[in-house]
XYZ file of C-alpha atoms in Angstrom:
656
model
C -22.811 -10.832 -34.153
C -23.781 -11.150 -37.816
C -20.248 -10.259 -38.934
C -18.683 -12.731 -36.490
C -21.030 -15.581 -37.547
C -20.296 -14.959 -41.219
C -16.553 -15.083 -40.538
C -16.934 -18.315 -38.531
C -18.791 -20.074 -41.376
C -16.103 -18.999 -43.827
C -13.363 -20.403 -41.601
C -15.120 -23.747 -41.054
C -15.243 -24.350 -44.806
C -11.461 -24.885 -44.600
C -11.778 -27.629 -41.949
C -10.640 -31.138 -42.916
C -12.732 -34.340 -42.659
C -11.949 -34.538 -38.984
C -13.140 -30.970 -38.447
C -9.611 -29.832 -37.661
C -8.388 -26.532 -39.155
C -5.073 -26.233 -40.955
C -2.199 -25.064 -38.702
C -1.796 -21.719 -40.501
C -5.446 -20.796 -39.916
C -5.240 -21.851 -36.269
C -2.243 -19.517 -35.750
C -4.109 -16.686 -37.479
C -7.115 -17.177 -35.196
C -4.911 -17.110 -32.109
C -3.417 -13.765 -33.121
C -6.756 -12.238 -34.073
C -8.765 -13.523 -31.130
C -8.591 -10.279 -29.090
C -9.691 -8.222 -32.072
C -12.472 -10.613 -32.972
C -13.682 -10.690 -29.410
C -13.972 -6.927 -29.348
C -15.270 -6.411 -32.862
C -18.801 -6.364 -31.630
C -17.877 -3.627 -29.138
C -16.651 -1.308 -31.923
C -13.147 -0.433 -30.589
C -10.120 -2.734 -30.845
C -8.439 -3.296 -27.502
C -5.121 -2.158 -28.927
C -6.382 1.432 -29.133
C -8.412 1.467 -25.940
C -7.724 3.907 -23.074
C -8.140 2.433 -19.641
C -8.709 5.770 -17.933
C -9.822 8.379 -20.478
C -9.397 12.016 -19.458
C -11.376 15.097 -20.269
C -9.545 17.182 -22.843
C -8.489 20.628 -21.652
C -9.151 23.890 -23.461
C -5.849 23.947 -25.350
C -6.371 20.438 -26.718
C -9.938 21.242 -27.765
C -8.704 24.375 -29.541
C -6.116 22.328 -31.421
C -8.693 19.679 -32.358
C -10.943 22.415 -33.718
C -8.112 23.992 -35.739
C -7.430 20.640 -37.405
C -10.980 20.522 -38.754
C -10.831 24.106 -39.982
C -7.480 23.497 -41.729
C -9.037 20.442 -43.433
C -11.950 22.635 -44.603
C -14.449 20.586 -42.588
C -15.348 23.469 -40.259
C -15.796 27.171 -41.095
C -13.318 29.899 -40.201
C -14.181 33.103 -38.348
C -11.859 35.350 -40.359
C -9.662 35.279 -43.438
C -7.015 37.992 -43.795
C -6.658 37.875 -47.563
C -3.847 38.625 -49.960
C -1.085 40.038 -47.706
C 2.620 39.609 -48.301
C 3.555 37.565 -45.219
C 6.942 37.411 -43.512
C 7.742 33.793 -42.766
C 10.017 34.216 -39.756
C 11.146 30.585 -39.995
C 12.715 31.101 -43.424
C 13.090 34.907 -43.270
C 11.410 35.093 -46.672
C 8.468 37.200 -47.800
C 5.610 35.163 -49.237
C 3.309 37.155 -51.543
C -0.468 36.917 -51.852
C -1.132 34.812 -48.774
C -4.330 34.061 -46.860
C -4.349 33.797 -43.073
C -7.289 31.689 -41.911
C -8.424 32.312 -38.345
C -10.683 30.333 -36.035
C -11.431 31.991 -32.705
C -8.171 33.460 -31.387
C -5.848 31.207 -33.397
C -4.523 30.722 -36.904
C -5.711 27.508 -38.574
C -4.160 27.768 -42.032
C -1.684 29.930 -43.968
C -1.026 29.631 -47.671
C -1.563 30.972 -51.193
C -4.639 33.134 -51.545
C -7.749 31.204 -52.539
C -6.261 27.748 -51.978
C -8.151 27.167 -48.729
C -11.687 26.293 -49.846
C -13.457 26.258 -46.507
C -16.327 28.510 -45.533
C -15.880 31.984 -44.078
C -18.092 35.034 -44.437
C -15.633 37.458 -42.808
C -12.927 38.461 -45.270
C -10.411 41.221 -44.554
C -8.709 42.614 -47.641
C -4.977 42.939 -46.948
C -3.758 43.194 -50.525
C -0.897 45.636 -50.866
C 0.019 45.297 -47.169
C 2.907 43.508 -45.503
C 2.084 41.120 -42.660
C 4.474 40.475 -39.773
C 3.857 38.642 -36.483
C 2.671 40.613 -33.470
C 5.644 41.993 -31.582
C 6.692 40.384 -28.325
C 9.004 41.627 -25.602
C 11.374 39.075 -24.103
C 12.081 41.402 -21.177
C 9.828 44.197 -19.976
C 8.561 45.611 -16.701
C 5.000 46.654 -17.484
C 4.991 48.444 -14.127
C 7.451 50.955 -15.555
C 4.799 52.105 -18.002
C 2.957 53.206 -14.825
C -0.232 51.657 -16.238
C -2.043 48.591 -14.938
C -1.831 45.754 -17.488
C -5.309 46.171 -18.985
C -4.409 49.778 -19.871
C -0.945 48.700 -20.987
C -2.713 46.706 -23.708
C -4.503 49.810 -24.951
C -1.164 51.654 -25.047
C 1.061 49.110 -26.790
C -1.191 46.980 -29.022
C -1.617 49.853 -31.523
C 2.201 49.952 -31.668
C 2.284 46.270 -32.681
C 2.946 44.646 -29.284
C 0.653 41.685 -28.718
C 2.543 39.747 -26.027
C 5.062 40.414 -23.272
C 7.350 38.473 -20.996
C 6.719 40.382 -17.769
C 9.833 40.727 -15.629
C 7.736 40.561 -12.501
C 10.122 41.436 -9.697
C 8.372 44.777 -9.252
C 4.887 43.606 -8.306
C 6.249 40.421 -6.719
C 8.030 42.607 -4.169
C 4.687 44.225 -3.381
C 2.623 41.032 -3.239
C 4.620 37.918 -3.989
C 1.740 35.591 -3.189
C -0.554 37.254 -5.752
C 2.012 38.037 -8.430
C 1.017 35.468 -11.070
C -2.673 36.029 -10.375
C -2.204 39.744 -10.966
C -0.602 39.364 -14.392
C -3.035 36.738 -15.671
C -6.170 38.572 -14.509
C -6.525 40.984 -17.484
C -6.436 38.110 -19.970
C -9.234 36.391 -18.073
C -11.222 39.608 -18.510
C -10.683 39.710 -22.274
C -7.553 41.830 -22.660
C -5.790 40.824 -25.912
C -2.237 41.390 -24.611
C -0.754 38.034 -23.671
C 1.389 38.306 -20.542
C 3.859 35.554 -19.660
C 5.131 36.180 -16.112
C 8.795 35.559 -15.386
C 9.052 35.185 -11.631
C 11.113 37.769 -9.822
C 14.427 36.321 -8.698
C 14.899 39.700 -7.011
C 12.137 38.982 -4.504
C 13.642 40.488 -2.416
C 16.382 42.166 -4.477
C 19.148 41.538 -1.928
C 19.804 39.625 1.266
C 19.561 42.894 3.198
C 15.964 43.843 2.348
C 12.471 42.677 3.325
C 9.359 43.500 1.312
C 6.047 41.987 0.286
C 7.381 38.757 -1.167
C 10.083 36.152 -0.663
C 10.775 33.611 -3.389
C 12.882 30.517 -2.774
C 12.599 26.960 -4.151
C 9.055 26.167 -3.043
C 7.562 29.467 -4.205
C 9.277 29.395 -7.611
C 8.364 25.758 -8.241
C 4.734 26.199 -7.205
C 4.273 29.294 -9.354
C 5.748 27.686 -12.472
C 3.533 24.646 -11.993
C 0.474 26.830 -11.493
C 0.200 27.893 -15.139
C 1.764 27.137 -18.508
C 1.810 30.897 -19.043
C 4.535 31.303 -16.398
C 7.779 31.425 -18.373
C 10.360 30.904 -15.664
C 12.711 33.078 -13.621
C 13.088 36.811 -14.183
C 16.527 38.409 -14.494
C 18.924 37.027 -11.883
C 20.529 40.288 -10.737
C 22.327 39.481 -7.504
C 25.645 38.406 -9.031
C 27.510 38.538 -5.703
C 24.975 36.077 -4.276
C 25.373 33.811 -7.315
C 29.170 33.866 -7.396
C 30.265 34.041 -3.740
C 29.370 30.882 -1.753
C 29.714 32.728 1.573
C 27.302 35.502 0.554
C 24.106 35.685 2.688
C 21.940 35.415 -0.433
C 23.706 32.368 -1.927
C 21.248 29.714 -0.734
C 18.101 31.564 -1.807
C 19.255 32.622 -5.270
C 20.516 29.137 -6.133
C 17.236 27.670 -4.893
C 15.457 29.968 -7.352
C 17.719 28.793 -10.164
C 17.331 25.107 -9.294
C 13.544 25.325 -8.939
C 13.298 26.896 -12.393
C 15.511 24.282 -13.998
C 13.683 21.433 -12.223
C 10.444 22.675 -13.762
C 11.851 23.329 -17.232
C 11.536 27.099 -16.997
C 13.724 29.754 -18.595
C 16.399 31.337 -16.370
C 16.993 34.941 -17.440
C 20.006 36.954 -16.339
C 21.167 40.500 -15.611
C 24.873 40.907 -16.326
C 25.436 44.597 -15.591
C 29.125 45.307 -15.128
C 30.211 41.786 -16.123
C 32.408 42.615 -19.109
C 35.559 40.502 -18.726
C 35.628 37.030 -20.266
C 36.133 35.306 -16.904
C 32.877 36.626 -15.470
C 30.978 36.335 -18.762
C 31.903 32.662 -18.840
C 30.978 32.248 -15.177
C 27.638 33.974 -15.813
C 26.797 31.583 -18.657
C 28.089 28.584 -16.719
C 25.652 29.381 -13.913
C 22.827 28.636 -16.344
C 21.750 32.258 -16.777
C 20.598 32.303 -20.390
C 20.213 35.975 -21.290
C 21.373 39.528 -20.675
C 19.772 42.909 -21.357
C 22.500 44.951 -19.651
C 25.279 45.061 -22.254
C 26.758 48.563 -22.209
C 29.249 48.434 -25.086
C 29.393 46.676 -28.422
C 32.333 44.360 -27.742
C 30.718 43.233 -24.491
C 27.553 42.360 -26.422
C 29.580 40.442 -29.003
C 31.457 38.476 -26.340
C 28.227 37.586 -24.577
C 26.635 36.508 -27.860
C 29.648 34.281 -28.553
C 29.265 32.773 -25.079
C 25.764 31.577 -25.912
C 23.806 34.273 -24.099
C 20.528 35.434 -25.591
C 20.895 39.190 -26.058
C 17.995 41.490 -25.211
C 19.033 44.815 -26.742
C 17.396 48.082 -25.744
C 17.792 51.747 -26.726
C 21.491 52.686 -26.706
C 22.477 49.019 -26.596
C 20.887 48.637 -30.046
C 22.748 51.707 -31.294
C 26.076 50.345 -30.069
C 25.762 46.646 -30.877
C 23.955 46.393 -34.210
C 26.560 48.324 -36.268
C 29.338 46.130 -34.850
C 27.375 42.966 -35.598
C 26.872 44.155 -39.179
C 30.556 45.020 -39.460
C 31.554 41.562 -38.227
C 29.271 39.967 -40.787
C 26.886 38.289 -38.350
C 24.929 35.709 -40.315
C 22.564 34.363 -37.657
C 20.583 36.951 -35.678
C 18.341 34.378 -34.021
C 19.918 34.672 -30.556
C 19.065 38.382 -30.309
C 15.878 40.221 -29.385
C 14.845 43.843 -28.991
C 13.289 45.109 -25.746
C 12.139 48.320 -24.079
C 12.618 47.090 -20.479
C 11.550 50.295 -18.664
C 9.595 53.166 -20.282
C 6.752 55.206 -18.800
C 3.447 56.038 -20.463
C 4.336 59.616 -21.433
C 7.637 58.559 -22.995
C 6.000 55.601 -24.768
C 3.465 57.898 -26.411
C 6.327 60.025 -27.733
C 8.796 57.304 -28.673
C 6.902 54.060 -29.173
C 7.971 50.599 -28.089
C 9.081 47.690 -30.244
C 8.048 49.513 -33.423
C 10.726 52.111 -32.631
C 13.363 49.463 -31.919
C 12.677 47.475 -35.095
C 12.927 50.661 -37.155
C 16.164 51.593 -35.370
C 17.719 48.164 -35.974
C 16.884 48.361 -39.692
C 18.331 51.877 -39.935
C 21.545 50.652 -38.299
C 22.002 47.913 -40.875
C 20.276 44.813 -39.532
C 18.441 42.853 -42.247
C 14.791 43.887 -42.111
C 13.590 40.301 -41.888
C 15.920 39.593 -38.980
C 14.852 42.818 -37.251
C 11.230 41.668 -37.302
C 12.260 38.198 -36.104
C 14.115 39.876 -33.213
C 10.734 41.291 -32.222
C 8.711 38.086 -32.698
C 10.063 34.567 -33.229
C 13.401 35.031 -31.441
C 11.911 36.170 -28.119
C 9.120 33.594 -28.432
C 11.605 30.746 -28.843
C 13.688 32.016 -25.940
C 10.578 32.085 -23.759
C 9.549 28.575 -24.937
C 6.284 30.206 -26.043
C 6.810 29.774 -29.802
C 4.017 27.166 -30.119
C 1.535 29.972 -29.382
C 3.166 33.307 -30.319
C 5.955 34.728 -32.450
C 4.935 33.746 -35.976
C 2.142 33.818 -38.504
C 1.674 30.068 -38.534
C -1.010 27.480 -37.699
C -1.782 27.012 -34.019
C -0.434 30.404 -33.015
C -2.527 33.276 -31.767
C -3.849 35.342 -34.647
C -1.579 38.308 -33.903
C -0.904 40.023 -37.213
C 0.596 43.458 -37.812
C -0.198 44.881 -41.247
C 2.277 47.436 -42.570
C 2.280 49.934 -45.408
C 6.096 50.131 -45.250
C 8.488 47.470 -44.001
C 11.503 49.746 -43.626
C 9.575 52.436 -41.751
C 7.532 49.984 -39.621
C 4.456 51.938 -40.709
C 1.611 50.131 -38.932
C -1.840 50.321 -40.521
C -3.739 47.552 -38.707
C -3.081 45.281 -35.746
C -4.963 42.035 -35.187
C -4.654 40.503 -31.719
C -6.275 37.192 -30.786
C -8.090 37.238 -34.099
C -9.702 40.621 -33.488
C -9.011 43.868 -35.286
C -7.542 45.637 -32.269
C -6.049 48.812 -33.737
C -6.145 50.968 -36.835
C -3.834 53.899 -37.616
C -2.540 53.950 -34.043
C -5.993 53.927 -32.420
C -7.024 51.130 -30.052
C -10.397 49.700 -31.097
C -11.277 47.264 -28.301
C -12.931 47.977 -24.940
C -10.645 48.089 -21.917
C -12.066 45.674 -19.317
C -13.014 47.201 -15.991
C -11.231 45.256 -13.266
C -12.067 45.763 -9.616
C -8.630 45.030 -8.248
C -8.692 43.566 -4.722
C -7.066 45.117 -1.671
C -3.845 43.146 -2.129
C -3.331 45.275 -5.244
C -4.772 48.608 -4.095
C -3.923 48.846 -0.390
C -0.166 48.349 -0.329
C 1.317 51.474 1.288
C 1.643 50.807 5.020
C 3.969 53.328 6.621
C 2.207 53.021 9.984
C 1.769 56.679 10.938
C 2.234 60.217 9.691
C 5.881 61.133 9.599
C 7.228 64.441 10.887
C 10.323 66.478 10.116
C 11.943 65.023 13.248
C 11.854 61.541 11.697
C 14.305 62.734 9.048
C 16.801 64.387 11.386
C 20.287 62.892 11.572
C 21.793 63.396 15.018
C 25.479 64.051 15.617
C 27.519 62.261 18.291
C 27.338 64.212 21.531
C 29.496 67.345 21.657
C 30.310 67.464 17.925
C 30.169 70.752 15.978
C 31.081 69.069 12.704
C 30.894 65.445 11.624
C 32.237 63.176 8.933
C 29.231 61.953 6.941
C 28.839 59.189 4.381
C 27.741 60.744 1.078
C 25.896 58.667 -1.505
C 24.511 59.367 -4.953
C 22.363 57.492 -7.451
C 23.810 54.355 -9.047
C 26.728 54.280 -6.611
C 29.492 51.887 -7.676
C 32.546 53.125 -5.758
C 34.165 50.308 -3.735
C 34.877 52.776 -0.921
C 32.174 54.911 0.689
C 32.832 58.603 0.068
C 32.529 61.129 2.873
C 32.226 64.868 3.511
C 32.508 67.167 6.530
C 29.129 68.677 7.526
C 28.141 71.224 10.182
C 26.084 70.480 13.303
C 23.426 72.841 14.699
C 21.792 72.032 18.060
C 22.969 68.442 17.786
C 21.475 67.930 14.293
C 23.706 67.384 11.249
C 22.969 69.899 8.480
C 22.856 69.673 4.708
C 25.372 71.615 2.603
C 23.179 72.683 -0.286
C 25.793 75.154 -1.550
C 27.947 72.103 -2.321
C 25.010 70.030 -3.677
C 24.620 67.927 -0.536
C 20.977 67.261 0.371
C 19.371 64.336 2.156
C 17.791 61.047 1.083
C 15.640 58.555 2.989
C 14.202 55.125 2.302
C 10.880 54.572 4.104
C 9.510 51.106 4.882
C 6.107 50.777 3.200
C 5.473 47.126 4.082
C 5.499 46.484 7.822
C 3.672 49.533 9.203
C 6.547 50.189 11.606
C 7.449 53.646 10.184
C 11.095 52.615 9.948
C 13.409 54.536 7.660
C 17.015 54.755 6.645
C 18.427 58.234 6.020
C 21.713 59.743 4.925
C 23.257 62.607 3.017
C 23.111 62.645 -0.717
C 24.407 64.320 -3.867
C 24.093 64.029 -7.635
C 20.303 64.167 -7.621
C 17.702 66.153 -5.717
C 16.234 69.636 -5.215
C 18.317 72.694 -4.320
C 15.231 74.914 -4.055
C 14.548 75.581 -0.328
C 11.963 73.429 1.465
C 11.449 71.104 -1.513
C 11.399 67.342 -1.995
C 10.618 64.539 -4.432
C 9.215 61.210 -3.201
C 8.308 58.030 -5.062
C 6.918 54.596 -4.234
C 8.369 53.404 -7.557
C 11.830 52.700 -6.193
C 13.640 49.821 -7.819
C 13.666 47.120 -6.954
C 12.061 46.643 -3.552
C 9.801 49.674 -4.013
C 9.917 51.146 -0.577
C 9.353 54.920 -0.618
C 12.400 56.942 -1.622
C 12.443 60.659 -0.812
C 15.143 63.227 -1.477
C 14.847 66.773 -0.189
C 16.328 70.109 0.776
C 14.399 70.154 4.084
C 13.104 67.576 6.546
C 9.658 69.231 6.545
C 9.331 68.869 2.768
C 10.436 65.226 2.924
C 7.784 64.407 5.539
C 5.104 66.202 3.519
C 5.972 64.281 0.341
C 5.997 60.852 2.027
C 2.725 61.485 3.863
C 1.072 62.474 0.599
C 2.207 59.235 -1.035
C 0.593 57.303 1.825
C -2.641 59.284 1.373
C -2.931 58.547 -2.359
C -1.838 54.900 -1.827
C 1.274 55.221 -3.923
C 2.814 57.410 -6.565
C 5.287 60.187 -7.222
C 4.943 63.493 -5.344
C 6.722 66.811 -5.883
C 6.966 69.411 -3.088
C 8.119 72.857 -4.176
C 8.827 75.385 -1.399
C 6.620 73.675 1.135
C 3.651 72.840 -1.117
C 2.649 69.772 -3.103
C 2.642 71.079 -6.680
C 2.353 67.846 -8.698
C 1.688 64.170 -8.204
C 1.384 61.013 -10.236
C -1.106 58.770 -8.436
C -0.178 55.067 -8.679
C -2.832 53.263 -6.678
C -2.147 49.751 -8.047
C 0.670 48.323 -5.975
C 2.099 51.812 -5.567
C 3.530 51.183 -9.043
C 0.715 51.630 -11.573
C -2.572 53.358 -12.170
C -5.760 51.938 -13.673
C -6.694 55.302 -15.154
C -7.059 55.820 -18.920
C -3.877 56.421 -20.896
C -4.525 60.102 -21.564
C -5.163 60.840 -17.871
C -2.053 58.991 -16.755
C 0.124 60.620 -19.405
C -1.247 64.057 -18.490
C -0.328 63.522 -14.830
C 3.189 62.562 -15.806
C 3.543 65.508 -18.159
C 2.297 67.820 -15.393
C 4.936 66.372 -13.074
C 7.567 67.054 -15.721
C 6.313 70.618 -16.224
C 6.086 71.483 -12.520
C 9.576 70.063 -12.006
C 10.922 72.723 -14.356
C 10.184 75.308 -11.652
C 12.552 73.586 -9.207
C 16.319 73.998 -9.168
C 17.867 70.545 -9.266
C 21.329 69.211 -8.595
C 22.878 68.376 -11.945
C 20.735 68.733 -15.050
C 17.472 70.719 -14.952
C 14.043 69.100 -15.075
C 12.489 66.073 -13.436
C 15.304 63.749 -12.255
C 14.176 60.470 -13.813
C 16.940 58.531 -12.097
C 15.146 58.952 -8.765
C 13.204 55.732 -9.353
C 16.490 53.803 -9.661
C 18.358 55.748 -6.970
C 18.185 52.979 -4.337
C 18.692 49.964 -6.607
C 20.607 47.135 -4.911
C 21.622 44.836 -7.760
C 25.078 44.333 -9.271
C 27.313 46.274 -9.910
C 26.267 48.693 -7.154
C 28.232 48.672 -3.914
C 27.397 50.678 -0.803
C 23.625 51.141 -0.580
C 21.112 52.523 1.888
C 18.327 50.140 2.924
C 15.778 50.148 5.732
C 17.757 49.463 8.965
C 17.708 45.881 10.202
C 19.085 43.956 13.154
C 22.832 44.474 13.274
C 22.724 47.455 10.923
C 21.094 50.444 12.666
C 22.168 52.911 9.963
C 20.965 50.859 6.964
C 24.189 51.481 5.017
C 25.561 48.188 3.678
C 28.168 46.931 1.213
C 26.161 44.587 -1.015
C 29.079 42.344 -1.945
C 29.970 41.392 1.643
C 27.299 42.609 4.069
C 29.763 44.975 5.740
C 28.043 47.929 7.463
C 29.047 51.402 8.601
C 27.472 54.413 10.373
C 25.967 57.393 8.538
C 27.882 60.019 10.539
C 30.777 59.877 13.021
């Protein structure tokens, strides 16, 4: 009140003899009245908030970083003196300090210029700093490790975040999919996982599993967390492009729900190589492709505005052509591993391998690192938190002794020193996964050899049989003539014809589809290979030279609650136990890798169709996405054999 009274006396001194104020002062008072009235309350009405909210964690983190950057609050860590790759300019900046508060970067600039307080200095002089690597498309399940152990495997290799293409676990437990992927982070795991919801849930209109995503499910999951990126690779091109296809309504609901909620719509353009379909693919709103098989295809898709996610041989094919064509802007390209198991990752690496490969093939080193950091982060709309060494981002810093060789010395993740010289330094959180993650194999009963018999039409001594093989793309279903013994159709192992079955693991009804098979499988008598990792629905696939061996392998998978089982001459000789969703294990890396290596070694004792050794394609043998044609699925109403043409829904018998 003292301030107001003083102001009032000053104003009255300008009053005339009649006590009236000049017009100009009266107008000024009218304009200032609201402010004067509130001056005693301390806050002008113009800046008031009628319904103030409580700030969330992200806002509080940002508020804190502001004070640290302004040197008003102390930092928790300063990484001092590194040569930092600025992925925004693609320039190396020498002698830089990276100031960290909690899990985030607060300040980056010339060494010594930030004058705030910090007692924890990490000397990085002589080292090169690049952002933590991020995958724009990966199926962590393919590592065969649960995500907390995935962190221990890949963080030492420079990976600090992943877009999880989650149509594997979503087909096991669609309702718990997002919860599953975010759980390790809540337990302290430093690997950031951004789920991309499985459009292939289920993979085709002819399959039923543990999840079903349409508009409501996609929309609700995206709204549930800012960490959910959007929609995982849209694979069912026939359903997208043919309005009469049975899957048309569901897949377009997925796409619309993602767009309505500002999510990213990723694609899967396998087999789409002509300009007409490339244009149609992009016109549908599918923004990316990781399935380019030749260099010109990759170039055409890049020109059509698709974000390229190059892996393995795709890198080897595309990068030299891009260099040859004089590509100036590499920002619409990323590098990915997609699918790679734990044993192979230990041998080959992940993004570190791909960055090195891209550099060797002629990509500018700075762009190669951006293809593993900023580019995928921008595509995922996650660049405000990952993908660069910049304020506000997670303090994910990879320190190198050699840029060209991607020689990793240290890895910081979330502001912690997480790895040194390839060794993981942080504890792996123990997670007691609930039953929806650990009890997912429900065959319903023990199967017998009789379940795998294929009966001939009455009176037949030979039959015409449909013959499939892995990755089947023929528009017409091939056939062979097979003998009949006591009414049961026989294999023809001398001509590489064995038997395959797909066993329902979801409903407990012990249903299975079965047919004859070539191109992959055991020729050794009474042998079989079964797996609950069976893209993309992940029913149990089993291929065998006898019905008895097939039953033994499937029953063992049910007993261990998921995995890969090898039967050699009537005995289980090796198994990879995958008790998390039937897809992963929560065992330590060394144990899991040893199991896989044992499976490889024991497979060498079996005679296989085609090339010797463990047939890795078995996990993709029953895949139902484009461009595959006739496929075997679990029988359903109207299709007692389970054999279906994916493009039209046409069915046919197994034998006749």
